[in-house]
């Protein structure tokens, strides 16, 4: 029997069926079909909601994001859109002044893209020093792979000219002194040495970000919240929120464990991929094999076209990566590895192949971003059941940079159609707060491969465009597959969780260029509204 029936909709089940009604019993789907087919399931007091012909899709699932960091962004120094080091400094000074922050208070910022500056140099410690010399100051690039700190912050973190961080770089000037710029694992280690947020702040950040996620139609997110935040704190925050009934988005939690000691520490908890409840599950072990394209730290097989002698940063040797991946794989942990450059992607493929050959358990290991590949790499990914966790919004952000960075190699970039045609399981994420976590924007980017101004005309490498159905699957059924939850979510079928999103226009029928203008009217998680009301329909 059903206690809520939604009817008169254009409901895309993503299971080769379009229906008009969906019957819900508590938090699961009881039936789908026409109103005539489901109305007999209505129990006494059943609620009926007229969808007024609106488009309905399974609840959106972001396969890679940083939910807590997105929430914290609203409280920290926001540097999105600054166009110069001078503007960055002014914004930092205003942040301190407006909030009347006393000396010694940490100033943590992020979101700048130095490629937008007239003088595209990465802001260094001197820039942070200009913000303040009496506050510890650290700001990281929008990608999260490069940052800089002033002298006070470096000192408090215990960083000096003798500090060495495996897989990371502390830039030095001609005299051997630290410039304040930190790359890759060095930045990660620095963030761990900063004062940690407390439990209240962590919970507040999660709730803030979940509210925004619901407005975008998200019902599930696969989130890496342990980047600079201890796993026990993250675990406690989510468990308390669930006990308090404040979870409005289902979480599959990625866990940073970059080296064997960290991996063994986590494994001692006894937790494994999939453990947990419908609202919070343990996800994958998260590794980072390289950096970002914008910061020229993505690991390439050949030099950057605009920076001869630089191939980026490989965080691991092949042997180191093989060792960590195999240990996690054999312990029953899915592994997700950030890899953007073709050098890093190739390292990941080799490591996953060895794990697959040693123990053919389908852990659905994935390469996050997987931005630059060739045909052979894709064939090997398909053969070894390696998934791709892509971020469609990266195309409008990155395509202006790619020709200068890679030259003729750009044709191997963001090859999503080639992945799907080979049967490579591919999920769609935002990497928020790097990009907006609106799945509608992500679907637009996957289908059109253009920015907000519809540039470049016809889309960047249009041969890699996805159909609307393929793009929606990235954020629904394929996303569920990556988290081993295809029997619980991702399509609208009886027995699955009643998670779905109501849109103001049918993205399957409109002109592809208009997809980006689509609005979310209502978001339903477990049969309950987390955003919008029936009155808005």
XYZ file of C-alpha atoms in Angstrom:
537
model
C 0.000 0.000 0.000
C 1.054 3.618 -0.597
C 0.817 6.683 1.619
C 1.756 9.178 -1.125
C 0.984 9.080 -4.837
C 2.508 11.525 -7.309
C 0.553 11.635 -10.570
C 0.114 13.492 -13.861
C 3.869 13.734 -14.360
C 6.333 13.032 -17.138
C 8.413 10.594 -15.097
C 11.625 9.313 -16.659
C 12.487 6.175 -14.702
C 15.879 5.843 -16.502
C 14.935 2.207 -16.921
C 13.650 2.495 -20.497
C 10.224 3.571 -19.286
C 8.379 6.874 -19.034
C 5.349 6.814 -16.733
C 2.908 9.323 -15.280
C 2.530 8.187 -11.674
C 4.653 6.936 -8.825
C 3.365 5.433 -5.577
C 5.478 5.797 -2.444
C 5.262 3.849 0.798
C 7.217 5.659 3.494
C 10.760 5.942 2.064
C 10.540 3.495 -0.872
C 8.811 3.239 -4.214
C 5.787 0.953 -4.171
C 4.892 1.128 -7.855
C 5.207 3.171 -11.056
C 2.828 3.383 -13.986
C -0.322 5.273 -14.861
C -2.682 6.692 -12.267
C -5.107 3.920 -13.125
C -2.414 1.336 -12.429
C -1.329 2.685 -9.043
C -4.380 4.353 -7.466
C -5.672 1.082 -5.994
C -2.554 1.048 -3.780
C -3.655 4.168 -1.918
C -4.146 3.502 1.773
C -6.507 5.468 3.975
C -5.279 9.037 4.306
C -2.971 8.747 1.275
C -1.610 12.069 -0.003
C -2.014 12.801 -3.716
C 0.302 15.292 -5.460
C -0.503 16.523 -8.960
C 2.780 17.043 -10.850
C 1.048 19.130 -13.535
C 2.972 17.452 -16.329
C 6.410 18.280 -14.887
C 9.518 16.298 -15.787
C 10.678 13.922 -13.069
C 14.026 12.111 -12.952
C 15.698 9.921 -10.336
C 17.371 11.978 -7.610
C 20.674 13.392 -8.799
C 23.887 11.833 -7.458
C 27.180 13.777 -7.494
C 29.918 11.137 -7.775
C 32.801 13.309 -6.558
C 32.626 16.417 -4.406
C 33.783 17.986 -1.167
C 30.581 18.696 0.719
C 32.014 19.901 4.026
C 34.544 22.127 2.275
C 31.704 23.612 0.227
C 29.895 24.503 3.432
C 33.035 25.966 4.981
C 33.512 28.123 1.889
C 30.600 30.286 2.991
C 32.487 31.188 6.194
C 36.058 31.434 4.902
C 37.784 34.020 2.712
C 36.186 33.626 -0.709
C 38.606 34.497 -3.524
C 36.481 33.372 -6.456
C 36.726 35.751 -9.390
C 39.649 37.904 -8.231
C 41.514 39.252 -11.263
C 44.862 40.182 -9.733
C 47.114 39.699 -6.729
C 46.190 43.253 -5.714
C 42.476 42.404 -5.657
C 43.237 39.213 -3.741
C 45.087 41.222 -1.090
C 42.331 43.812 -0.859
C 39.674 41.139 -0.432
C 41.730 39.468 2.295
C 42.262 42.725 4.150
C 38.559 43.562 3.931
C 37.694 40.099 5.294
C 39.832 40.725 8.385
C 38.572 44.280 8.799
C 34.866 43.528 8.316
C 34.921 40.621 10.755
C 37.145 42.439 13.256
C 39.361 39.358 13.545
C 41.934 39.655 16.345
C 45.641 39.114 15.775
C 46.571 35.450 15.675
C 43.264 34.338 14.100
C 43.845 32.022 11.148
C 42.744 33.390 7.781
C 41.944 30.558 5.384
C 40.926 31.355 1.829
C 40.520 29.771 -1.541
C 38.953 29.907 -4.963
C 41.319 32.134 -6.938
C 42.448 31.219 -10.458
C 45.735 32.933 -11.298
C 45.159 32.231 -14.988
C 42.608 35.053 -14.887
C 45.253 37.559 -13.752
C 46.880 39.963 -16.216
C 50.135 38.698 -14.721
C 49.327 34.976 -14.349
C 51.731 34.181 -11.529
C 50.662 31.998 -8.611
C 50.282 34.212 -5.512
C 53.122 33.461 -3.105
C 53.916 34.037 0.538
C 54.563 37.735 -0.045
C 50.989 38.139 -1.245
C 49.735 36.393 1.890
C 52.060 38.592 3.968
C 50.481 41.680 2.373
C 47.080 40.519 3.607
C 48.454 40.352 7.135
C 51.667 39.690 8.975
C 49.974 39.276 12.365
C 47.402 36.706 11.276
C 48.427 33.269 9.953
C 47.231 33.410 6.326
C 46.839 30.583 3.806
C 44.989 30.650 0.502
C 44.724 27.866 -2.039
C 44.027 27.900 -5.743
C 40.558 26.924 -6.932
C 41.817 23.427 -7.799
C 43.001 22.772 -4.234
C 46.394 21.512 -5.416
C 48.473 24.653 -4.934
C 48.408 27.215 -2.157
C 50.567 29.714 -0.323
C 51.046 30.825 3.271
C 52.664 33.764 5.008
C 55.666 33.426 7.319
C 53.620 33.186 10.508
C 51.452 30.381 9.120
C 54.475 28.436 7.846
C 56.153 28.768 11.239
C 53.079 27.616 13.155
C 52.794 24.602 10.843
C 56.461 23.745 11.463
C 57.464 24.264 7.823
C 60.978 25.481 7.057
C 63.709 25.042 4.436
C 64.495 21.551 5.770
C 60.918 20.280 5.528
C 60.379 17.504 2.999
C 56.979 16.032 2.199
C 56.848 12.898 -0.003
C 54.768 13.605 -3.091
C 54.791 17.347 -2.462
C 56.835 20.424 -3.270
C 57.708 23.474 -1.184
C 58.869 26.129 -3.634
C 62.157 27.899 -2.868
C 63.738 31.018 -4.295
C 67.234 31.324 -5.781
C 68.723 31.602 -2.286
C 66.998 28.438 -1.072
C 64.383 30.202 1.052
C 60.725 29.162 1.067
C 58.525 31.290 -1.187
C 55.430 30.225 0.707
C 54.023 28.279 -2.260
C 53.058 24.660 -1.503
C 52.101 22.031 -4.039
C 50.263 18.709 -3.802
C 51.123 16.597 -0.724
C 52.948 19.543 0.857
C 49.713 21.543 0.828
C 47.783 18.542 2.144
C 50.220 18.164 5.039
C 50.058 21.885 5.784
C 46.256 21.732 6.041
C 46.510 18.872 8.514
C 48.810 21.026 10.679
C 46.434 23.990 10.687
C 43.987 24.250 13.598
C 41.209 21.766 12.923
C 37.571 22.743 12.852
C 35.530 21.583 15.816
C 32.577 19.205 15.711
C 29.964 21.968 15.816
C 31.562 23.792 12.871
C 31.877 20.578 10.884
C 28.209 19.747 11.364
C 27.160 23.290 10.538
C 29.205 23.257 7.321
C 27.634 19.957 6.246
C 24.098 21.181 6.934
C 24.734 24.435 5.056
C 26.055 22.567 2.008
C 23.284 19.948 2.094
C 20.661 22.689 1.990
C 22.230 24.117 -1.166
C 22.593 20.633 -2.653
C 18.874 20.001 -2.193
C 18.107 23.217 -4.067
C 20.043 21.746 -7.009
C 18.050 18.498 -6.947
C 20.782 16.391 -5.352
C 19.676 13.456 -3.229
C 23.039 11.634 -3.004
C 26.666 12.778 -2.955
C 29.948 10.876 -2.953
C 31.989 13.253 -0.870
C 35.635 13.572 0.123
C 35.431 15.399 3.452
C 38.701 14.088 4.904
C 40.943 16.414 2.897
C 42.567 18.278 5.769
C 39.974 17.054 8.303
C 40.578 13.942 10.450
C 38.375 10.991 9.536
C 37.117 10.408 13.121
C 35.734 13.955 13.226
C 34.017 13.525 9.849
C 32.529 10.214 10.954
C 31.234 11.639 14.221
C 29.732 14.683 12.502
C 27.707 12.621 10.053
C 26.644 10.040 12.618
C 25.351 12.739 14.943
C 23.513 14.498 12.125
C 21.839 11.230 11.182
C 20.852 10.535 14.794
C 19.409 14.047 14.988
C 17.380 13.512 11.808
C 19.184 16.323 9.986
C 20.531 14.394 6.996
C 18.836 15.536 3.790
C 21.377 14.096 1.336
C 22.700 10.522 1.240
C 26.495 10.372 1.611
C 29.088 7.882 0.321
C 32.212 9.031 2.164
C 35.646 8.968 0.543
C 38.579 8.542 2.945
C 42.026 10.031 2.380
C 44.721 7.419 3.043
C 47.615 8.434 0.783
C 50.336 6.138 2.153
C 50.396 2.666 3.704
C 50.591 3.885 7.342
C 47.453 5.998 6.872
C 45.699 3.126 5.094
C 46.535 0.678 7.883
C 45.284 3.162 10.488
C 41.946 3.374 8.712
C 41.668 -0.382 8.191
C 42.060 -0.876 11.934
C 38.648 0.770 12.387
C 37.123 -2.331 10.829
C 35.095 -0.183 8.437
C 34.918 -1.123 4.771
C 33.351 0.188 1.573
C 29.566 0.004 1.826
C 29.324 -0.117 5.618
C 26.696 2.151 7.089
C 23.098 3.143 6.494
C 21.082 4.478 3.585
C 22.073 8.009 4.650
C 25.751 7.515 5.392
C 28.050 4.839 4.010
C 31.786 4.353 3.978
C 33.011 4.886 0.437
C 36.396 4.495 -1.159
C 40.000 5.092 -0.261
C 40.939 8.368 -1.954
C 44.397 8.916 -3.425
C 45.820 11.788 -5.473
C 48.282 10.817 -8.197
C 48.903 14.320 -9.542
C 47.714 17.907 -9.473
C 45.764 20.186 -11.785
C 46.056 21.464 -15.337
C 45.638 25.111 -14.356
C 48.540 24.941 -11.907
C 50.671 22.856 -14.310
C 50.980 20.129 -11.663
C 48.968 17.508 -13.565
C 51.444 14.723 -14.388
C 52.069 14.397 -18.132
C 54.081 11.876 -20.121
C 55.633 14.730 -22.110
C 56.478 18.320 -21.151
C 53.855 21.037 -20.984
C 53.802 22.783 -24.346
C 53.995 26.182 -22.646
C 56.521 25.156 -19.973
C 59.382 23.086 -21.419
C 61.083 20.896 -18.837
C 57.952 20.597 -16.707
C 55.929 17.369 -16.762
C 53.950 18.253 -13.643
C 54.080 16.386 -10.337
C 53.779 12.632 -9.940
C 52.818 12.126 -6.303
C 53.802 8.438 -6.383
C 56.347 6.210 -8.031
C 54.644 3.343 -9.832
C 55.778 0.913 -7.141
C 54.376 3.099 -4.346
C 51.025 3.412 -6.049
C 50.855 -0.314 -6.814
C 51.491 -1.089 -3.156
C 48.779 1.148 -1.721
C 46.171 0.155 -4.328
C 46.752 -3.572 -3.875
C 46.631 -3.328 -0.075
C 43.322 -1.448 -0.188
C 41.882 -3.708 -2.874
C 42.680 -6.888 -0.943
C 41.231 -5.382 2.226
C 37.863 -4.872 0.542
C 38.156 -1.162 -0.066
C 37.225 0.495 -3.329
C 39.963 2.880 -4.503
C 39.426 6.220 -6.244
C 42.482 8.031 -7.567
C 42.595 11.632 -8.686
C 44.454 11.683 -12.008
C 44.281 14.449 -14.601
C 47.412 14.201 -16.734
C 48.018 11.230 -19.026
C 51.094 10.296 -17.007
C 49.051 9.964 -13.825
C 46.185 8.188 -15.585
C 48.634 5.629 -16.968
C 50.038 5.053 -13.460
C 46.512 4.421 -12.175
C 45.723 1.973 -14.948
C 48.906 0.006 -14.253
C 48.174 -0.120 -10.510
C 44.568 -1.185 -10.998
C 45.572 -3.818 -13.552
C 47.959 -5.407 -11.062
C 45.279 -5.412 -8.369
C 42.764 -6.943 -10.788
C 45.203 -9.640 -11.892
C 46.050 -10.487 -8.283
C 42.500 -10.578 -6.953
C 39.632 -10.434 -9.449
C 37.098 -8.956 -7.066
C 35.061 -6.224 -8.718
C 35.737 -3.293 -6.410
C 34.686 -0.840 -9.127
C 37.926 1.067 -8.681
C 37.774 4.438 -10.373
C 39.945 7.147 -11.830
C 38.670 10.543 -10.734
C 38.769 13.217 -13.473
C 40.579 10.937 -15.976
C 41.016 13.943 -18.223
C 43.731 13.029 -20.715
C 43.907 9.561 -22.220
C 44.584 7.752 -25.467
C 42.828 4.851 -27.166
C 45.076 2.219 -25.597
C 44.424 3.550 -22.098
C 40.681 3.380 -22.638
C 40.906 -0.193 -23.945
C 42.894 -1.189 -20.868
C 40.403 0.510 -18.549
C 37.553 -1.419 -20.109
C 39.435 -4.737 -19.924
C 40.259 -4.324 -16.216
C 36.846 -2.961 -15.171
C 38.236 0.458 -14.235
C 35.561 3.129 -13.913
C 35.851 6.829 -14.751
C 34.569 9.510 -12.393
C 34.326 12.565 -14.637
C 33.505 16.230 -14.008
C 31.671 17.704 -17.018
C 31.845 21.292 -15.644
C 35.618 21.193 -16.104
C 35.231 21.613 -19.875
C 33.988 25.225 -19.915
C 36.543 26.098 -17.239
C 39.508 24.373 -18.875
C 39.105 24.439 -22.645
C 40.647 27.940 -23.083
C 43.839 26.699 -21.347
C 44.237 23.342 -23.027
C 45.722 24.346 -26.415
C 48.572 26.245 -24.756
C 49.175 23.580 -22.117
C 49.051 20.518 -24.368
C 49.200 21.563 -28.015
C 48.207 18.720 -30.348
C 47.609 16.384 -27.399
C 44.365 18.164 -26.550
C 42.359 15.738 -28.716
C 42.704 13.112 -25.986
C 40.982 15.318 -23.435
C 37.690 14.683 -21.670
C 36.935 11.708 -23.927
C 33.589 10.802 -22.379
C 31.844 9.423 -25.458
C 34.812 7.154 -26.137
C 34.595 5.876 -22.564
C 30.884 5.130 -22.674
C 31.100 3.509 -26.109
C 33.628 1.052 -24.641
C 31.336 0.162 -21.772
C 33.457 1.950 -19.169
C 31.215 2.766 -16.228
C 31.250 6.555 -15.948
C 29.793 8.714 -13.201
C 29.367 12.491 -13.137
C 30.525 14.839 -10.400
C 31.252 18.491 -9.737
C 34.328 18.473 -7.468
C 32.566 21.290 -5.605
C 33.588 23.771 -4.352
C 35.872 23.778 -7.417
C 32.773 23.956 -9.654
C 29.082 24.507 -9.044
C 27.450 21.302 -7.836
C 24.371 21.835 -10.002
C 23.770 18.557 -11.910
C 21.757 20.516 -14.466
C 24.890 22.526 -15.270
C 26.868 19.294 -15.428
C 24.369 17.740 -17.831
C 24.553 20.851 -20.015
C 28.347 20.591 -20.084
C 28.253 16.897 -21.007
C 25.705 17.398 -23.779
C 26.893 20.717 -25.254
C 30.540 21.025 -24.111
C 30.179 24.816 -24.027
C 30.317 27.562 -21.411
C 27.513 29.865 -20.259
C 27.907 31.952 -23.441
C 27.656 28.852 -25.674
C 31.340 29.067 -26.498
C 33.063 27.597 -28.370
C 30.493 27.395 -31.187
C 29.347 23.813 -31.649
C 31.126 22.704 -28.497
C 34.722 21.810 -27.670
C 35.573 18.556 -29.499
C 31.897 17.869 -30.275
C 32.658 14.249 -31.204
C 32.787 13.598 -27.447
C 29.345 15.065 -26.699
C 26.914 12.818 -24.838
C 23.221 12.379 -25.496
C 20.858 13.762 -22.874
C 20.076 10.235 -21.698
C 23.775 9.388 -21.351
C 24.385 12.621 -19.461
C 21.485 12.068 -17.054
C 22.718 8.530 -16.368
C 26.049 9.993 -15.218
C 24.166 11.598 -12.327
C 21.643 8.814 -11.669
C 22.008 5.130 -12.560
C 25.735 5.176 -13.341
C 26.420 7.165 -10.183
C 24.576 4.533 -8.164
C 26.627 1.796 -9.806
C 29.905 3.417 -8.761
C 28.823 3.276 -5.106
C 27.468 -0.312 -5.317
C 23.925 1.010 -4.819
C 22.324 0.255 -8.171
C 19.763 -1.945 -6.379
C 18.760 0.935 -4.103
C 18.794 4.072 -6.249
C 19.560 5.528 -9.664
C 16.335 4.465 -11.369
C 12.693 4.803 -10.350
C 11.539 1.240 -9.768
C 9.494 -0.591 -7.112
C 11.559 -1.399 -4.041
C 14.094 1.383 -4.574
C 14.456 4.478 -2.442
C 11.905 7.182 -3.189
C 14.481 9.750 -4.261
C 13.558 11.919 -7.227
C 13.838 15.417 -8.636
C 11.122 17.501 -10.301
C 12.183 19.926 -13.059
C 10.386 22.861 -14.645
C 10.996 21.652 -18.201
C 11.642 18.328 -19.878
C 15.368 18.224 -20.570
C 14.818 15.244 -22.886
C 12.581 17.267 -25.208
C 13.910 20.832 -25.252
C 16.739 22.167 -27.382
C 20.042 21.047 -25.830
C 21.217 24.652 -25.529
C 18.300 25.362 -23.159
C 19.159 22.633 -20.660
C 21.280 25.027 -18.588
C 18.199 27.198 -17.973
C 16.254 24.356 -16.354
C 15.189 24.909 -12.747
C 14.609 22.395 -9.961
C 11.099 22.747 -8.558
C 11.114 20.022 -5.939
C 13.542 17.491 -4.456
C 12.291 14.334 -2.744
C 14.473 12.116 -0.526
C 12.915 8.992 0.918
C 9.471 10.280 0.025
C 9.989 13.588 1.873
C 10.516 17.069 0.471
C 13.992 18.440 1.038
C 13.431 21.367 -1.306
C 10.367 23.019 -2.791
C 6.696 22.321 -2.195
C 3.777 20.990 -4.189
C 2.419 24.535 -4.390
C 5.348 25.448 -6.675
C 4.282 22.888 -9.244
